[in-house]
């Protein structure tokens, strides 16, 4: 067990000794701390919870890179920082605020008279594919992301940008 | 119950114990690359230890002393950089250590007999470095990807350096050239070039 008094260290040591309840507690505590850390850096970003989940999956998948006896916190925060930077990189460091609800809440008949497929062909393939999966096939962002092998954040961004572009194209046609 | 709670349940069901053999995976990729280079050299060159036959083990001590110590420091640095939250700066600085005696010997050569840069086998040296460095680099990239690197430029740089050092280790026993200038130009510079390539492409190749 680590010499520090950090609850994370104690929970991880117990979890590694085979205590499965301790591992559940460890992950819950980690989620709380990561959420707090990311919230300070991201503000009220709508993707905060997705990123917290990405971090938790990374912490779990990469737990073999934490040497026994080493303090958990620096390791865990390094993963969280890495995931945050990766998240910003995927968003192109743009200050876009993704509005999932607005992106998903396009009324069914809004574009009824429009040849959607023709419009989609004018979009970059990644965005068109994202919209086909989420708005035509009805998958969630997570399901669509899993099918394409990209993260939820990247999927949301594709849908968001694609929908914005689609709206512009429709406006141009109406003028 | 929220989605995050579901996720916590799912993850905790796996337990905290490490699955698989992560050390074996890490070492396996590096060893695999080394074996591939060694096999290539032994298949293509009939006299893989040609320089030893010509000059004895002296020049080999210098060449392998440099390349093997560089490989060792690269492996240590890769292991460290693959662990989030660990300071890898010291291990990165250690990578300069094997270059120090080479620079000293090069200085001695330049100040006494002048640059010994010519050597008829230089195209083969460069070709060997160009073919085998990417193999070592690929092995190092796969090895470090099995961990969790968070400093991708640095990890890429070390992976590139490992690739170059591995290529040199595989080919150097054959190389009959003796000059330190030759070694600097056709071995050290390609190693540094590979390190630069690794630094450049690290963020793309090592993302996880």
XYZ file of C-alpha atoms in Angstrom:
383
model
C 0.000 0.000 0.000
C 1.152 3.504 -0.746
C 2.568 5.513 2.113
C 0.284 8.472 1.313
C -3.027 8.830 3.069
C -4.908 9.409 -0.157
C -8.144 7.416 -0.296
C -7.491 6.650 -3.971
C -4.216 4.930 -3.110
C -5.836 2.865 -0.389
C -8.791 1.895 -2.554
C -6.560 0.892 -5.462
C -4.333 -1.184 -3.185
C -7.390 -2.965 -1.783
C -8.824 -3.425 -5.272
C -5.609 -4.959 -6.506
C -5.697 -7.308 -3.561
C -8.984 -8.624 -4.931
C -11.592 -6.432 -3.245
C -14.061 -5.748 -6.059
C -16.197 -3.372 -3.968
C -13.079 -1.281 -3.330
C -12.542 -1.007 -7.076
C -16.104 0.248 -7.558
C -15.433 2.851 -4.854
C -12.110 3.726 -6.435
C -13.722 4.382 -9.810
C -16.512 6.427 -8.253
C -13.983 8.549 -6.348
C -11.871 8.894 -9.482
C -14.937 9.995 -11.471
C -15.715 12.657 -8.908
C -12.183 14.062 -8.854
C -11.768 13.942 -12.617
C -15.123 15.671 -13.098
C -14.120 18.430 -10.694
C -10.728 18.873 -12.375
C -12.158 18.937 -15.896
C -15.032 21.221 -14.933
C -12.512 23.810 -13.752
C -10.741 23.677 -17.103
C -13.703 23.265 -19.430
C -16.273 25.418 -17.731
C -19.846 24.506 -18.597
C -18.974 22.415 -21.612
C -21.812 20.171 -22.720
C -19.325 17.368 -23.319
C -17.953 17.260 -19.785
C -19.663 14.014 -18.817
C -18.612 12.300 -22.052
C -15.036 13.273 -21.349
C -15.260 12.060 -17.751
C -16.428 8.717 -19.084
C -13.603 8.611 -21.625
C -11.157 9.269 -18.791
C -12.651 6.511 -16.654
C -12.388 4.030 -19.491
C -8.770 5.093 -20.024
C -7.979 4.804 -16.307
C -9.449 1.300 -16.328
C -7.873 0.146 -19.602
C -4.453 1.544 -18.731
C -4.379 0.525 -15.065
C -1.392 -1.708 -15.780
C 0.711 1.458 -16.293
C 0.284 2.385 -12.620
C 3.125 0.784 -10.720
C 2.145 -0.773 -7.385
C 2.869 1.618 -4.527
C 2.947 4.691 -6.751
C 0.483 7.460 -5.886
C -2.636 7.243 -8.001
C -3.501 10.938 -8.247
C -0.627 12.179 -10.475
C -1.133 9.188 -12.755
C -4.880 9.693 -12.969
C -4.665 13.456 -13.539
C -2.029 12.961 -16.231
C -4.497 10.703 -18.059
C -7.311 13.225 -17.563
C -5.136 16.083 -18.854
C -4.115 14.011 -21.852
C -7.739 13.218 -22.666
C -8.694 16.864 -22.260
C -5.944 18.014 -24.621
C -6.964 15.318 -27.086
C -10.548 16.510 -26.798
C -9.507 20.097 -27.564
C -7.344 18.908 -30.415
C -10.255 17.013 -31.953
C -12.373 20.123 -31.674
C -9.635 22.072 -33.415
C -9.344 24.306 -30.371
C -12.463 26.020 -31.607
C -14.716 27.629 -29.073
C -17.722 25.871 -30.610
C -20.340 25.099 -28.034
C -21.967 21.907 -29.178
C -25.692 21.967 -28.706
C -26.664 18.317 -28.999
C -30.308 18.952 -28.348
C -30.542 21.536 -31.108
C -28.622 19.280 -33.469
C -30.848 16.304 -32.752
C -34.134 18.168 -32.516
C -34.648 18.939 -36.159
C -38.341 18.483 -36.816
C -39.153 15.562 -39.076
C -40.824 17.674 -41.733
C -38.330 20.546 -41.720
C -36.610 19.296 -44.815
C -39.423 17.181 -46.173
C -39.396 18.878 -49.544
C -35.647 18.736 -49.836
C -33.539 16.079 -51.470
C -31.529 15.284 -48.371
C -29.245 12.828 -50.082
C -28.269 15.427 -52.677
C -27.476 17.863 -49.887
C -25.497 15.295 -47.943
C -23.352 14.679 -50.972
C -22.190 18.265 -50.744
C -20.850 17.688 -47.222
C -17.495 16.170 -46.320
C -17.998 12.401 -46.196
C -17.354 12.138 -42.460
C -20.063 14.700 -41.676
C -22.525 13.188 -44.144
C -21.978 9.741 -42.687
C -22.459 11.072 -39.164
C -25.788 12.655 -40.111
C -26.982 9.558 -41.977
C -26.311 7.380 -38.947
C -27.774 9.710 -36.325
C -30.623 11.428 -38.153
C -31.639 8.884 -40.758
C -30.820 5.560 -39.100
C -31.638 6.968 -35.685
C -28.508 5.862 -33.829
C -27.281 7.754 -30.783
C -23.981 9.576 -31.000
C -22.360 6.846 -28.956
C -23.720 4.040 -31.143
C -22.746 5.858 -34.319
C -19.297 6.571 -32.909
C -18.791 2.910 -32.031
C -19.803 1.887 -35.549
C -17.329 4.319 -37.121
C -14.636 3.745 -34.552
C -14.517 7.323 -33.297
C -15.212 8.815 -29.884
C -18.521 10.304 -28.877
C -17.017 13.794 -28.819
C -15.759 13.492 -32.361
C -19.124 12.116 -33.448
C -21.001 14.997 -31.896
C -18.695 17.477 -33.545
C -19.221 15.895 -36.951
C -22.985 15.983 -36.517
C -22.862 19.556 -35.274
C -20.740 20.828 -38.122
C -22.676 18.791 -40.655
C -26.012 20.122 -39.446
C -24.750 23.684 -39.540
C -23.568 23.197 -43.085
C -26.847 21.550 -44.081
C -28.808 24.502 -42.720
C -26.604 26.855 -44.721
C -27.184 24.814 -47.876
C -30.949 24.825 -47.359
C -30.907 28.579 -46.744
C -28.911 29.107 -49.925
C -31.432 27.047 -51.903
C -34.370 28.992 -50.509
C -32.891 32.363 -51.409
C -29.123 5.486 -12.618
C -26.958 7.680 -14.781
C -24.856 6.460 -17.699
C -21.678 7.114 -15.726
C -22.950 4.874 -12.936
C -23.610 2.152 -15.504
C -20.107 2.590 -16.797
C -18.658 2.333 -13.293
C -20.546 -0.918 -12.744
C -19.341 -2.320 -16.030
C -15.703 -1.363 -15.456
C -15.602 -2.502 -11.848
C -16.958 -5.901 -12.903
C -13.617 -6.464 -14.663
C -11.744 -5.930 -11.402
C -8.520 -4.036 -10.797
C -6.190 -6.914 -11.512
C -4.159 -6.427 -14.643
C -5.236 -8.660 -17.465
C -2.798 -10.131 -19.972
C 0.935 -9.698 -19.738
C 1.602 -6.009 -20.453
C 5.362 -6.295 -19.864
C 5.581 -9.197 -22.261
C 3.611 -7.260 -24.857
C 5.903 -4.233 -24.492
C 9.073 -6.319 -24.619
C 7.662 -8.564 -27.301
C 7.253 -5.748 -29.818
C 10.798 -4.513 -29.204
C 12.274 -7.982 -29.318
C 10.248 -8.789 -32.415
C 11.680 -5.777 -34.220
C 15.198 -6.731 -33.099
C 14.790 -10.302 -34.306
C 13.406 -9.108 -37.624
C 16.461 -6.882 -38.180
C 18.850 -9.621 -37.066
C 17.173 -12.143 -39.348
C 17.327 -9.717 -42.261
C 21.037 -9.090 -41.791
C 21.899 -12.765 -41.368
C 19.908 -13.697 -44.464
C 21.191 -10.938 -46.722
C 24.817 -10.664 -45.608
C 26.968 -13.728 -45.797
C 29.515 -12.308 -43.376
C 27.527 -10.443 -40.772
C 30.643 -10.058 -38.556
C 32.926 -9.032 -41.392
C 34.430 -6.072 -39.500
C 35.358 -8.324 -36.555
C 37.183 -10.655 -38.911
C 39.092 -7.688 -40.351
C 39.960 -5.655 -37.280
C 39.079 -7.714 -34.225
C 36.614 -6.589 -31.599
C 38.035 -3.095 -30.934
C 35.948 -1.090 -33.414
C 32.908 -3.181 -32.512
C 33.233 -2.179 -28.870
C 32.918 1.454 -29.921
C 30.036 0.852 -32.328
C 28.041 -1.545 -30.176
C 28.976 0.316 -27.010
C 27.254 3.321 -28.502
C 24.265 1.628 -30.123
C 23.490 -0.874 -27.357
C 23.698 1.739 -24.622
C 21.437 3.963 -26.705
C 18.963 1.089 -27.076
C 19.061 0.479 -23.336
C 18.394 4.139 -22.508
C 15.659 4.264 -25.144
C 13.882 1.267 -23.626
C 14.067 2.818 -20.153
C 12.800 6.151 -21.491
C 9.980 4.467 -23.422
C 8.886 2.554 -20.312
C 8.872 5.768 -18.320
C 7.107 7.841 -20.956
C 4.494 5.096 -21.252
C 3.455 5.649 -17.649
C 1.292 8.737 -17.117
C 2.435 11.135 -14.429
C 6.054 9.987 -14.470
C 8.694 12.614 -15.178
C 10.599 11.450 -18.187
C 12.932 14.444 -18.500
C 15.833 12.767 -16.719
C 15.581 9.716 -18.944
C 15.365 11.905 -22.031
C 18.537 13.682 -20.927
C 20.236 10.307 -20.457
C 19.799 9.663 -24.181
C 22.546 12.207 -24.818
C 25.000 10.166 -22.777
C 26.000 7.598 -25.450
C 26.729 10.456 -27.853
C 29.295 12.005 -25.511
C 32.165 9.511 -26.146
C 31.386 9.591 -29.859
C 31.742 13.364 -29.912
C 34.968 13.083 -27.927
C 36.425 10.463 -30.284
C 35.297 12.496 -33.281
C 37.057 15.539 -31.852
C 40.200 13.479 -31.355
C 40.066 12.172 -34.908
C 39.517 15.623 -36.401
C 42.308 17.161 -34.364
C 44.865 14.452 -35.148
C 44.400 12.718 -38.493
C 41.548 14.736 -39.923
C 38.125 13.526 -40.990
C 37.958 9.829 -41.962
C 34.759 10.127 -43.866
C 35.438 8.110 -46.992
C 34.460 4.481 -47.147
C 33.320 2.384 -50.092
C 30.443 0.781 -48.225
C 28.603 3.986 -47.343
C 25.657 3.392 -49.721
C 25.069 -0.001 -48.091
C 25.271 1.565 -44.626
C 22.694 4.145 -45.538
C 20.490 1.549 -47.202
C 20.667 -0.687 -44.116
C 19.787 2.260 -41.874
C 16.952 3.295 -44.176
C 15.455 -0.208 -44.276
C 15.919 -1.302 -40.684
C 15.311 1.940 -38.784
C 11.601 1.992 -39.671
C 11.293 -1.623 -38.496
C 12.734 -0.739 -35.109
C 10.670 2.427 -35.024
C 7.481 0.469 -35.754
C 8.309 -2.010 -32.992
C 8.890 0.823 -30.524
C 5.679 2.570 -31.553
C 3.664 -0.608 -31.023
C 5.421 -1.241 -27.721
C 4.719 2.208 -26.341
C 1.151 2.137 -27.665
C 0.556 -0.856 -25.413
C 1.150 1.546 -22.537
C -0.297 5.031 -22.010
C 2.071 7.722 -23.302
C 0.908 11.258 -22.599
C 3.943 13.105 -24.015
C 3.590 11.986 -27.586
C 6.319 14.107 -29.186
C 8.887 12.876 -26.671
C 7.753 9.261 -26.904
C 7.867 9.493 -30.706
C 11.384 10.919 -30.555
C 12.600 8.063 -28.369
C 10.857 5.490 -30.571
C 12.615 6.942 -33.613
C 15.952 6.915 -31.838
C 15.387 3.311 -30.808
C 14.692 2.410 -34.456
C 17.921 4.030 -35.608
C 19.990 2.486 -32.826
C 18.543 -0.948 -33.538
C 19.376 -0.644 -37.229
C 22.929 0.355 -36.384
C 23.308 -2.540 -33.954
C 22.159 -4.993 -36.597
C 24.354 -3.692 -39.405
C 27.469 -2.398 -37.621
C 29.184 -5.811 -37.219
C 29.329 -6.054 -40.996
C 30.451 -2.489 -41.627
C 34.217 -2.443 -42.301
C 34.597 1.332 -41.955
C 36.547 2.685 -39.016
C 36.396 6.478 -39.091
C 34.507 8.329 -36.408
C 33.524 10.881 -39.040
C 32.065 8.030 -41.074
C 30.200 6.722 -38.043
C 28.864 10.178 -37.244
C 27.719 10.820 -40.787
C 26.225 7.456 -41.667
C 25.033 6.189 -38.294
C 24.584 8.990 -35.773
C 22.963 11.448 -38.162
C 20.440 8.882 -39.469
C 19.633 7.998 -35.861
C 18.996 11.656 -35.085
C 16.981 11.961 -38.282
C 14.804 9.038 -37.190
C 14.412 10.691 -33.803
C 13.219 13.849 -35.571
C 10.766 11.852 -37.665
C 9.521 10.161 -34.510
C 9.104 13.521 -32.790
C 7.152 14.818 -35.764
C 4.828 11.841 -36.168
C 4.602 10.824 -32.503
C 1.302 12.580 -31.860
C -0.292 10.854 -34.850
C 1.113 7.405 -34.284
C 0.873 7.189 -30.526
C -2.582 8.606 -29.840
C -4.769 6.373 -27.741
